[in-house]
Structure formats: structure tokens, C-alpha cells
Amino acid sequence: MFSGTFDPAVLSDWVLKRAHPGWLGLRYRDHGDDWCELELPWRADLVGDERQPVLASGPIVSLMDMAAGMAIWVANGEFRPVATLDLRVDYLRPARECASVIGRVTCYRMTRSAAFVRGTAHDGDPGDAVAEVTGVFMTLDPKRMVWRG
Amino acid sequence: MADLLTAYARALGVTVAGTDDGAPVLSLGFSHDLEGRPGAWHGGAIAGLLETAGYAALRSALAEAGRDPLLKPINVTVQYLSTGKPQASYARGRIVRLGRRNANLAVEAWQDDPAKPIASAVMNILMVESD
């Protein structure tokens, strides 16, 4: 399950239905050679401030983190586990009220053990971003995937 | 202290475990809903806990000052220091600078030992008075 070719069209369902992405309800939208696009559907219990029906920043970080992981898998063609080392999110403006957020992340550079990503989150118009993200991930040895104390 | 937590934080399951040096210490037990790769916390869930602790520290300090502005994130940078093991995590924010319109926070998350953080964050938050 954690080795071999990564085909988002086949595996995204499995990857996104379980665990934290499943809890958030992340949906696969599209991918290319080195990028992946996911959607975080609007949900009332994910707001950051009850005075504004706008998705909190935390779920947007999760969306971008997950899209980054999947971008890395499509870029290296292999479904190897990755760990986030560093992730920076700049919030350009709040998402629109009750709007889903769409995140597209590109893996623009890959070394033997590190993957560099950048991405944009928007709520309908890719030219009018909600957030910009840059990050570095480390690729892991699948044999060490499960923590063994 | 429940009003220190956002709807998102309560949905995640975050609770206020106590205070340390005046700042709320937040706690979040592990569950499958917070998992990334099998047997480890999802980076996004850890970021959510860190952000929540940052907001809680700021909310707490603002309440003490009699202020209740809208908080808008400007940016957050998260450093992941080690794998989140499948057990409870804790987080505490520290206000580096509290101005009139802008706050800068440093946040740390840990599991067994506060001196050995599993992740840290730096946050800049814009404060907009709602009157």
C-alpha cells in the first residue's frame, strides 16, 4: 500500500477517505505531472470565529499539507510516505462566507530526501488567492513508516 | 475558558488543560481522525493545535486587557521537529509582541516532555476592533 506507482485517480479516494483528511472531508479535484488539487468543502463546525462564517486557518493548513503530499507522490511517481518539515502559510484575505476552499500545490524540486512545494488556496477564482503556501517535506523509508516506540 | 476555543478547535477535540505562566495549555488526545500516515499525527492536525494555542494565548491576554477584537491570521510558519506519536499532544502559545493592530506569537507543541517539542510555530495575527 505504501510503495509502487501513485495514481491519484485510483488512490486519492482511499487516501482522502481515512484519518484526518477523511474527517475534514477533503476531495480530489485534479492533478498534473507535478501538482495536485484538492477541495475542502465548507463546514459550519470548522469556522475560526463565530462572528464570521469563514473557514478557520487550521483546516486550510491541513488542505495544503495534504495537497502537497499528493503533489510529491505524483511528481516522483511513487507512493512513499512523506513527513512535513516546514510549512509557511500567508493568508492574503479571508475566504468568502460559507465558501469551500480549493488548494493546488506543486512540487517544484525534489532531491533524494527532500521535496520542495509551493501552492495557492482560493475560493473559486484561482487569480484571487486566499492563501499562499511554501513548504519542505522529507521522504521517509517505508520500513520506518509506523512508529515503533 | 471554553470561549478561548474556536468552533474548529472544539470540533478537533481540543480542551484547555490548565495554564502555564498565565498562558492556556491546550490538550488534544489522539484519534484516527487526527492521523496522517498510519501511526502518526497528521501535519495539518498538529498545525491546527498550534494555531489554536496561539489564538488562545492571544485571546486570554486580550481579555485581561479588556479587548475583544476580531483576529485575522496574517501568516503562520510551522516547523515539524519530530513525528507525532499516537498519543495526546499539548501546546502553549507565548506572546512575543502585542501591539495595537498586530500580535506576534511563538507556539510549541509537545507530547511527553514540554522541553522536547514535536513542533513549533511562529504566527502573526492582525487584530481588528469590532466596534
CSV table of N, CA and C in Angstrom, one decimal, chain A residues 33-125:
chain,number,residue,atom,x,y,z
A,33,ASP,N,1.5,16.6,-13.8
A,33,ASP,CA,2.8,15.8,-13.6
A,33,ASP,C,3.4,16.1,-12.3
A,34,ASP,N,3.3,17.3,-11.7
A,34,ASP,CA,4.0,17.6,-10.5
A,34,ASP,C,3.0,18.4,-9.6
A,35,TRP,N,1.7,18.4,-9.8
A,35,TRP,CA,0.8,19.1,-8.9
A,35,TRP,C,-0.4,18.3,-8.6
A,36,CYS,N,-1.1,18.7,-7.5
A,36,CYS,CA,-2.4,18.1,-7.2
A,36,CYS,C,-3.3,19.2,-6.6
A,37,GLU,N,-4.6,19.0,-6.9
A,37,GLU,CA,-5.6,20.0,-6.5
A,37,GLU,C,-6.6,19.3,-5.7
A,38,LEU,N,-6.9,19.8,-4.4
A,38,LEU,CA,-7.9,19.2,-3.6
A,38,LEU,C,-8.9,20.3,-3.2
A,39,GLU,N,-10.0,19.9,-2.6
A,39,GLU,CA,-11.0,20.8,-2.2
A,39,GLU,C,-11.4,20.5,-0.7
A,40,LEU,N,-11.5,21.6,0.1
A,40,LEU,CA,-12.0,21.5,1.4
A,40,LEU,C,-13.4,22.1,1.4
A,41,PRO,N,-14.4,21.2,1.5
A,41,PRO,CA,-15.8,21.7,1.4
A,41,PRO,C,-16.2,22.5,2.6
A,42,TRP,N,-17.0,23.5,2.5
A,42,TRP,CA,-17.5,24.3,3.5
A,42,TRP,C,-18.1,23.5,4.6
A,43,ARG,N,-17.9,23.8,5.9
A,43,ARG,CA,-18.5,23.1,7.0
A,43,ARG,C,-18.6,24.0,8.2
A,44,ALA,N,-19.8,24.1,8.7
A,44,ALA,CA,-20.0,25.1,9.8
A,44,ALA,C,-19.2,24.9,11.0
A,45,ASP,N,-18.8,23.7,11.3
A,45,ASP,CA,-18.0,23.5,12.6
A,45,ASP,C,-16.5,23.6,12.4
A,46,LEU,N,-16.1,24.2,11.2
A,46,LEU,CA,-14.7,24.4,11.0
A,46,LEU,C,-14.4,25.9,11.0
A,47,VAL,N,-15.3,26.8,11.5
A,47,VAL,CA,-15.0,28.2,11.5
A,47,VAL,C,-14.0,28.6,12.6
A,48,GLY,N,-13.4,29.7,12.4
A,48,GLY,CA,-12.4,30.2,13.3
A,48,GLY,C,-13.0,31.2,14.3
A,49,ASP,N,-14.0,31.9,13.9
A,49,ASP,CA,-14.6,32.9,14.8
A,49,ASP,C,-16.1,32.9,14.5
A,50,GLU,N,-16.9,32.7,15.5
A,50,GLU,CA,-18.4,32.6,15.3
A,50,GLU,C,-19.0,33.8,14.7
A,51,ARG,N,-18.3,35.0,14.8
A,51,ARG,CA,-18.8,36.2,14.2
A,51,ARG,C,-18.7,36.2,12.7
A,52,GLN,N,-17.9,35.3,12.1
A,52,GLN,CA,-17.8,35.3,10.7
A,52,GLN,C,-17.9,33.9,10.2
A,53,PRO,N,-18.8,33.5,9.3
A,53,PRO,CA,-18.9,32.2,8.8
A,53,PRO,C,-17.8,31.9,7.7
A,54,VAL,N,-16.6,31.8,8.2
A,54,VAL,CA,-15.5,31.7,7.3
A,54,VAL,C,-14.6,30.5,7.8
A,55,LEU,N,-14.1,29.7,6.9
A,55,LEU,CA,-13.3,28.5,7.4
A,55,LEU,C,-12.1,29.0,8.2
A,56,ALA,N,-11.8,28.3,9.3
A,56,ALA,CA,-10.6,28.7,10.1
A,56,ALA,C,-9.3,28.4,9.3
A,57,SER,N,-8.2,29.0,9.7
A,57,SER,CA,-7.0,28.8,9.0
A,57,SER,C,-6.4,27.4,9.2
A,58,GLY,N,-6.7,26.7,10.3
A,58,GLY,CA,-6.2,25.4,10.6
A,58,GLY,C,-6.6,24.4,9.5
A,59,PRO,N,-7.9,24.3,9.2
A,59,PRO,CA,-8.2,23.3,8.1
A,59,PRO,C,-7.6,23.6,6.8
A,60,ILE,N,-7.3,24.9,6.5
A,60,ILE,CA,-6.7,25.3,5.3
A,60,ILE,C,-5.2,24.8,5.3
A,61,VAL,N,-4.6,24.9,6.4
A,61,VAL,CA,-3.2,24.3,6.5
A,61,VAL,C,-3.3,22.8,6.2
A,62,SER,N,-4.3,22.1,6.8
A,62,SER,CA,-4.4,20.7,6.5
A,62,SER,C,-4.6,20.4,5.0
A,63,LEU,N,-5.5,21.2,4.4
A,63,LEU,CA,-5.8,21.0,3.0
A,63,LEU,C,-4.5,21.2,2.2
A,64,MET,N,-3.7,22.2,2.5
A,64,MET,CA,-2.5,22.4,1.7
A,64,MET,C,-1.4,21.4,2.0
A,65,ASP,N,-1.3,21.0,3.3
A,65,ASP,CA,-0.4,19.9,3.6
A,65,ASP,C,-0.7,18.6,2.9
A,66,MET,N,-2.0,18.3,2.8
A,66,MET,CA,-2.4,17.1,2.1
A,66,MET,C,-2.1,17.2,0.6
A,67,ALA,N,-2.5,18.3,0.0
A,67,ALA,CA,-2.3,18.5,-1.4
A,67,ALA,C,-0.8,18.5,-1.7
A,68,ALA,N,0.0,19.0,-0.8
A,68,ALA,CA,1.5,18.9,-1.0
A,68,ALA,C,2.0,17.5,-1.0
A,69,GLY,N,1.5,16.7,-0.1
A,69,GLY,CA,1.9,15.3,0.0
A,69,GLY,C,1.6,14.6,-1.3
A,70,MET,N,0.3,14.9,-1.8
A,70,MET,CA,-0.1,14.2,-3.0
A,70,MET,C,0.7,14.7,-4.3
A,71,ALA,N,1.0,16.0,-4.2
A,71,ALA,CA,1.8,16.6,-5.3
A,71,ALA,C,3.2,15.9,-5.4
A,72,ILE,N,3.7,15.6,-4.2
A,72,ILE,CA,5.0,14.9,-4.1
A,72,ILE,C,4.9,13.5,-4.7
A,73,TRP,N,3.8,12.8,-4.3
A,73,TRP,CA,3.6,11.5,-4.8
A,73,TRP,C,3.5,11.4,-6.4
A,74,VAL,N,2.7,12.4,-6.9
A,74,VAL,CA,2.6,12.4,-8.4
A,74,VAL,C,3.9,12.8,-9.0
A,75,ALA,N,4.7,13.7,-8.4
A,75,ALA,CA,5.9,14.2,-9.0
A,75,ALA,C,7.0,13.1,-9.0
A,76,ASN,N,7.1,12.3,-8.0
A,76,ASN,CA,8.1,11.2,-8.0
A,76,ASN,C,7.5,9.9,-8.5
A,77,GLY,N,6.2,9.9,-8.8
A,77,GLY,CA,5.6,8.7,-9.4
A,77,GLY,C,5.5,7.6,-8.4
A,78,GLU,N,5.8,7.8,-7.2
A,78,GLU,CA,5.8,6.8,-6.2
A,78,GLU,C,5.1,7.1,-4.9
A,79,PHE,N,4.4,6.2,-4.4
A,79,PHE,CA,3.6,6.4,-3.2
A,79,PHE,C,4.4,6.1,-1.9
A,80,ARG,N,5.4,7.0,-1.7
A,80,ARG,CA,6.3,6.8,-0.5
A,80,ARG,C,5.8,7.8,0.6
A,81,PRO,N,5.8,7.4,1.8
A,81,PRO,CA,5.3,8.3,2.9
A,81,PRO,C,6.3,9.5,3.0
A,82,VAL,N,5.7,10.6,3.3
A,82,VAL,CA,6.4,11.8,3.5
A,82,VAL,C,6.1,12.5,4.8
A,83,ALA,N,7.0,13.3,5.4
A,83,ALA,CA,6.8,14.0,6.6
A,83,ALA,C,7.0,15.5,6.4
A,84,THR,N,6.1,16.3,6.9
A,84,THR,CA,6.3,17.7,6.7
A,84,THR,C,7.4,18.2,7.6
A,85,LEU,N,8.4,19.0,7.0
A,85,LEU,CA,9.5,19.5,7.9
A,85,LEU,C,9.1,21.0,8.2
A,86,ASP,N,8.6,21.7,7.3
A,86,ASP,CA,8.4,23.1,7.4
A,86,ASP,C,7.3,23.6,6.5
A,87,LEU,N,6.4,24.4,7.0
A,87,LEU,CA,5.3,24.8,6.2
A,87,LEU,C,4.9,26.2,6.6
A,88,ARG,N,4.9,27.1,5.6
A,88,ARG,CA,4.6,28.5,5.8
A,88,ARG,C,3.3,28.9,5.0
A,89,VAL,N,2.4,29.5,5.7
A,89,VAL,CA,1.1,29.9,5.0
A,89,VAL,C,0.9,31.4,5.2
A,90,ASP,N,0.8,32.1,4.1
A,90,ASP,CA,0.5,33.5,4.2
A,90,ASP,C,-1.0,33.7,3.8
A,91,TYR,N,-1.8,34.3,4.7
A,91,TYR,CA,-3.2,34.5,4.4
A,91,TYR,C,-3.4,35.8,3.8
A,92,LEU,N,-3.8,35.8,2.5
A,92,LEU,CA,-3.9,37.0,1.8
A,92,LEU,C,-5.2,37.8,2.1
A,93,ARG,N,-6.2,37.0,2.3
A,93,ARG,CA,-7.6,37.5,2.7
A,93,ARG,C,-8.4,36.4,3.2
A,94,PRO,N,-9.5,36.7,4.0
A,94,PRO,CA,-10.4,35.6,4.4
A,94,PRO,C,-11.1,35.0,3.3
A,95,ALA,N,-11.4,33.7,3.4
A,95,ALA,CA,-12.3,33.1,2.4
A,95,ALA,C,-13.7,33.7,2.5
A,96,ARG,N,-14.4,33.6,1.3
A,96,ARG,CA,-15.8,34.2,1.3
A,96,ARG,C,-16.6,33.4,2.3
A,97,GLU,N,-17.7,34.0,2.8
A,97,GLU,CA,-18.6,33.4,3.8
A,97,GLU,C,-19.2,32.1,3.2
A,98,CYS,N,-19.2,31.0,4.0
A,98,CYS,CA,-19.7,29.7,3.6
A,98,CYS,C,-19.1,29.2,2.3
A,99,ALA,N,-17.9,29.5,2.0
A,99,ALA,CA,-17.3,29.1,0.8
A,99,ALA,C,-16.3,27.9,1.0
A,100,SER,N,-16.3,26.9,0.1
A,100,SER,CA,-15.3,25.9,0.1
A,100,SER,C,-14.0,26.5,-0.3
A,101,VAL,N,-12.9,25.9,0.1
A,101,VAL,CA,-11.5,26.3,-0.3
A,101,VAL,C,-10.9,25.3,-1.2
A,102,ILE,N,-10.2,25.7,-2.3
A,102,ILE,CA,-9.6,24.8,-3.2
A,102,ILE,C,-8.1,25.1,-3.1
A,103,GLY,N,-7.3,24.0,-3.0
A,103,GLY,CA,-5.8,24.2,-2.8
A,103,GLY,C,-5.1,23.4,-3.9
A,104,ARG,N,-4.2,24.1,-4.6
A,104,ARG,CA,-3.4,23.5,-5.6
A,104,ARG,C,-1.9,23.6,-5.2
A,105,VAL,N,-1.2,22.5,-5.1
A,105,VAL,CA,0.2,22.6,-4.7
A,105,VAL,C,1.0,21.9,-5.7
A,106,THR,N,2.2,22.5,-6.0
A,106,THR,CA,3.1,22.0,-7.0
A,106,THR,C,4.4,21.6,-6.2
A,107,CYS,N,4.9,20.4,-6.6
A,107,CYS,CA,6.3,20.0,-6.1
A,107,CYS,C,7.3,20.4,-7.1
A,108,TYR,N,8.0,21.5,-6.9
A,108,TYR,CA,8.8,22.1,-7.9
A,108,TYR,C,10.3,21.7,-7.9
A,109,ARG,N,10.7,20.9,-6.8
A,109,ARG,CA,12.0,20.5,-6.7
A,109,ARG,C,12.1,19.3,-5.8
A,110,MET,N,12.8,18.2,-6.3
A,110,MET,CA,12.9,17.0,-5.5
A,110,MET,C,14.3,16.6,-5.4
A,111,THR,N,14.8,16.4,-4.2
A,111,THR,CA,16.1,15.8,-4.1
A,111,THR,C,15.9,14.4,-3.5
A,112,ARG,N,17.0,13.7,-3.2
A,112,ARG,CA,16.9,12.3,-2.7
A,112,ARG,C,16.0,12.2,-1.5
A,113,SER,N,16.1,13.2,-0.6
A,113,SER,CA,15.4,13.1,0.7
A,113,SER,C,14.4,14.2,1.0
A,114,ALA,N,14.5,15.3,0.2
A,114,ALA,CA,13.7,16.5,0.4
A,114,ALA,C,12.8,16.8,-0.8
A,115,ALA,N,11.6,17.3,-0.5
A,115,ALA,CA,10.7,17.7,-1.6
A,115,ALA,C,10.3,19.2,-1.3
A,116,PHE,N,10.4,20.1,-2.3
A,116,PHE,CA,10.1,21.5,-2.0
A,116,PHE,C,8.7,21.8,-2.8
A,117,VAL,N,7.8,22.4,-2.1
A,117,VAL,CA,6.5,22.6,-2.6
A,117,VAL,C,6.1,24.1,-2.5
A,118,ARG,N,5.2,24.5,-3.4
A,118,ARG,CA,4.5,25.8,-3.2
A,118,ARG,C,3.1,25.7,-3.8
A,119,GLY,N,2.2,26.4,-3.2
A,119,GLY,CA,0.8,26.3,-3.6
A,119,GLY,C,0.0,27.5,-3.3
A,120,THR,N,-1.2,27.5,-3.9
A,120,THR,CA,-2.2,28.6,-3.7
A,120,THR,C,-3.5,28.0,-3.3
A,121,ALA,N,-4.2,28.7,-2.4
A,121,ALA,CA,-5.5,28.3,-2.0
A,121,ALA,C,-6.5,29.4,-2.4
A,122,HIS,N,-7.6,29.1,-3.0
A,122,HIS,CA,-8.6,30.1,-3.5
A,122,HIS,C,-10.0,29.6,-3.2
A,123,ASP,N,-11.0,30.5,-3.4
A,123,ASP,CA,-12.4,30.0,-3.1
A,123,ASP,C,-13.2,30.2,-4.3
A,124,GLY,N,-12.6,29.9,-5.5
A,124,GLY,CA,-13.4,30.0,-6.7
A,124,GLY,C,-12.6,30.6,-7.9
A,125,ASP,N,-11.9,31.6,-7.6
A,125,ASP,CA,-11.1,32.3,-8.7
A,125,ASP,C,-9.6,32.1,-8.4
